[in-house]
Amino acid sequence: MGLEVPNGLAKIHTHVEETGGRRTAPGTPGRTTAPGTPGRTTAPGTPGRTTAPGTPVPSSVDVCIDDSVPTVKAKTLDELHSMQKKRSTPSTPKDANNKTFLLSEEERLRMQLQSISASLASLTRETGPKLVRGDPEKKKDAAERKFEHAKPCFTLQPIMSDSALKFTHIMYNLSPAELYEQAIKYEKGSFITSTGAIATLSGAKTGRSPRDKRVVRDEQNEDYLWWGKGSPNIEMDEHTFLVNRERAVDYLNSLEKVFVNDQFLNWDPEHRIKVRIISARAYHSLFMYNMCIRPTPEELEDFGTPDFTIYNAGQFPCNRYTHYMTSSTSIDLNLERKEMVILGTQYAGEMKKGLFGVMHYLMPKKGILSVHSGCNMGKDGDVALFFGLSGTGKTTLSTDANRFLIGDDEHCWSDNGVSNIEGGCYAKCIDLSREKEPDIWNAIKFGTVLENVVFDEHTREVDYLDKSVTENTRACYPIEYIPNAKIPCVGPHPKNVILLACDAFGVLPPISKLTLPQTMYHFISGYTALIAGTEEGILEPQATFSACFGAAFIMLHPTRYAAMLAERMKNHGATGWLVNTGWSGGSYGVGQRMKLAYTRKIIDAIHNGSLLDASYEETPVFKLQIPDHVEGVPAQILHPENTWSDGKAYRETLEKLAGLFKKNFENFSDYKIGNDSQLTREIVEAGPL
């Protein structure tokens, strides 16, 4: 029988002996019962108290325990917590002949730390910092301590700095879950939103700082890179770069821990690049985890020395008294040293676009075209490239539920075909809705980084309409989060090259077929138009040009990229198209924006090849070829002049836009490839009259 339990609670059965109707816990030595009190036990040694006669003595095996489930093997809470997680154990890498590398885990990690220490080494000292793997907040067990590489790798020098006396903890290639923990615990402004994405802040800078970007000019690149008027490359010398590098490295080495990502660029395995990103924030580490290609555990074991390294010390400013510095922000690129230094800005997009600039330099040296474009592929393997500036519909039109997404922003076109440079997407979030962008909306989940968004403090639901922090709110997520993404992100040679323009003047046709010289001309021009309301002070349409649809990131003269594009289009039979997603029937304020449904019909006609069989008519001034029919699109809107009620105004606006094109192209008309200017002349002649 068990004891009566009050309040209707269930009885707990234990291994005890029952005596005279009362239950006595057995195995309690030395306990006595007061005389005359049947069954009552008292503490031993109490004067005047003896054990009641006839009370049985419990055996040592009758212990009061709950045996409903097996007990854990741990003896302490710390031991129990240590059992909760296990170490990752990737398989041993193999060489080209499938032979196993005979490296112990200790030797492998020692070499890994040695490589990172070399990356973090000051140029004024003989050794790099002392490193240890893991979070400094966590207790280290014996297995972790043996990977501290202070003695095995380096010997302390007689003359040293304070940083040489400490260990720097390396948070190496952490998972999103681990980076969430680090960000939420240590970085103010980091929160988990209602969908599982992590919201964070980029500090004072909520966008790129192109005027603070510098490139080291030296003998190797002086005649190869694009310098001077119109170029995004602002020069600096080697000495100034080293001053800023030293400042960044010293700052990173002064921290208790830094984050290190070893990853890849370019999904084409033949041309991929190994990159190492060293940063001070978990936010930056997670951002690059998403944006770069994530190595497998086996690839990570055999990663070795990186091809390029980023030192992101963005929380620390540059010295404004340093030569070439114009603010407390500096983003410095040294192509010879294969290094990039970031000071004075925490905006993560600087890393993404900095590496894109590096690819714009490295890939052409291999005869590979790097482009700022979207890319998708049909079920029959037909690939299309989409070029366009902000507001032209590049993301919307390249993300097609009926086609596979290869990438949304950066690509290479080599002899092997097309390949995505990145492993993730960096989408604008302002005014985002499930109805307009369902794929992006659904991609905002655990692992996604939300930059500078505003959310409800209680529900953590994001308000994508709120511009309190910035209009440049962003979501960064792995490309696998897009349902129809093609993995690996590679495809055959493109069949169509689509140049998108949002013409707010309303004079460009909705669809035009381009010759190769025309494709080069409009590719170099990179035209779209800003409209009233997009920027402060704009009251009427303003033409804007960005060479190669990404002038801020290119390293060579635009004509070089245009020539490579035309060569590949010619060799692989690709067709160029100019698609106007802007206004029809008049300029902004008079006409109407082209219906998205019509633009989609035009893009569908490009994909299915029906436009190749159409008849064409040439337009005045711009000499563009307009098809006579596009299924699902009213024939009237194919010719812009037919949609204007005032023919004179149309002609004047057309001439005005042509003049803007010609004025912009003056920056490129005197360029020569080698000693030959014939190509440039052909491109100029393909422009408007």
mmCIF file with all atom_site columns, C-alpha atoms in Angstrom, residues 135 153 180 238 251 270 328 347 420 429 471 497 567 643:
data_model
loop_
_atom_site.group_PDB
_atom_site.id
_atom_site.type_symbol
_atom_site.label_atom_id
_atom_site.label_alt_id
_atom_site.label_comp_id
_atom_site.label_asym_id
_atom_site.label_entity_id
_atom_site.label_seq_id
_atom_site.pdbx_PDB_ins_code
_atom_site.Cartn_x
_atom_site.Cartn_y
_atom_site.Cartn_z
_atom_site.occupancy
_atom_site.B_iso_or_equiv
_atom_site.pdbx_formal_charge
_atom_site.auth_seq_id
_atom_site.auth_comp_id
_atom_site.auth_asym_id
_atom_site.auth_atom_id
_atom_site.pdbx_PDB_model_num
ATOM 1  C CA . ASP A 1 135 ? 34.633 31.115 -27.755 1.00 0.00 ? 135 ASP A CA 1
ATOM 2  C CA . CYS A 1 153 ? 54.087 27.602 -34.157 1.00 0.00 ? 153 CYS A CA 1
ATOM 3  C CA . TYR A 1 180 ? 22.908 33.775 -33.988 1.00 0.00 ? 180 TYR A CA 1
ATOM 4  C CA . GLU A 1 238 ? 51.299 51.086 -51.400 1.00 0.00 ? 238 GLU A CA 1
ATOM 5  C CA . TYR A 1 251 ? 42.567 46.440 -34.044 1.00 0.00 ? 251 TYR A CA 1
ATOM 6  C CA . GLU A 1 270 ? 37.698 25.180 -62.596 1.00 0.00 ? 270 GLU A CA 1
ATOM 7  C CA . SER A 1 328 ? 36.851 58.286 -41.204 1.00 0.00 ? 328 SER A CA 1
ATOM 8  C CA . TYR A 1 347 ? 27.866 48.108 -43.840 1.00 0.00 ? 347 TYR A CA 1
ATOM 9  C CA . ASN A 1 420 ? 27.118 32.374 -60.421 1.00 0.00 ? 420 ASN A CA 1
ATOM 10 C CA . CYS A 1 429 ? 13.317 44.847 -48.587 1.00 0.00 ? 429 CYS A CA 1
ATOM 11 C CA . GLU A 1 471 ? 15.345 53.113 -47.355 1.00 0.00 ? 471 GLU A CA 1
ATOM 12 C CA . VAL A 1 497 ? 21.261 38.977 -73.442 1.00 0.00 ? 497 VAL A CA 1
ATOM 13 C CA . GLU A 1 567 ? 32.850 38.008 -78.647 1.00 0.00 ? 567 GLU A CA 1
ATOM 14 C CA . THR A 1 643 ? 1.118  56.215 -78.156 1.00 0.00 ? 643 THR A CA 1
#
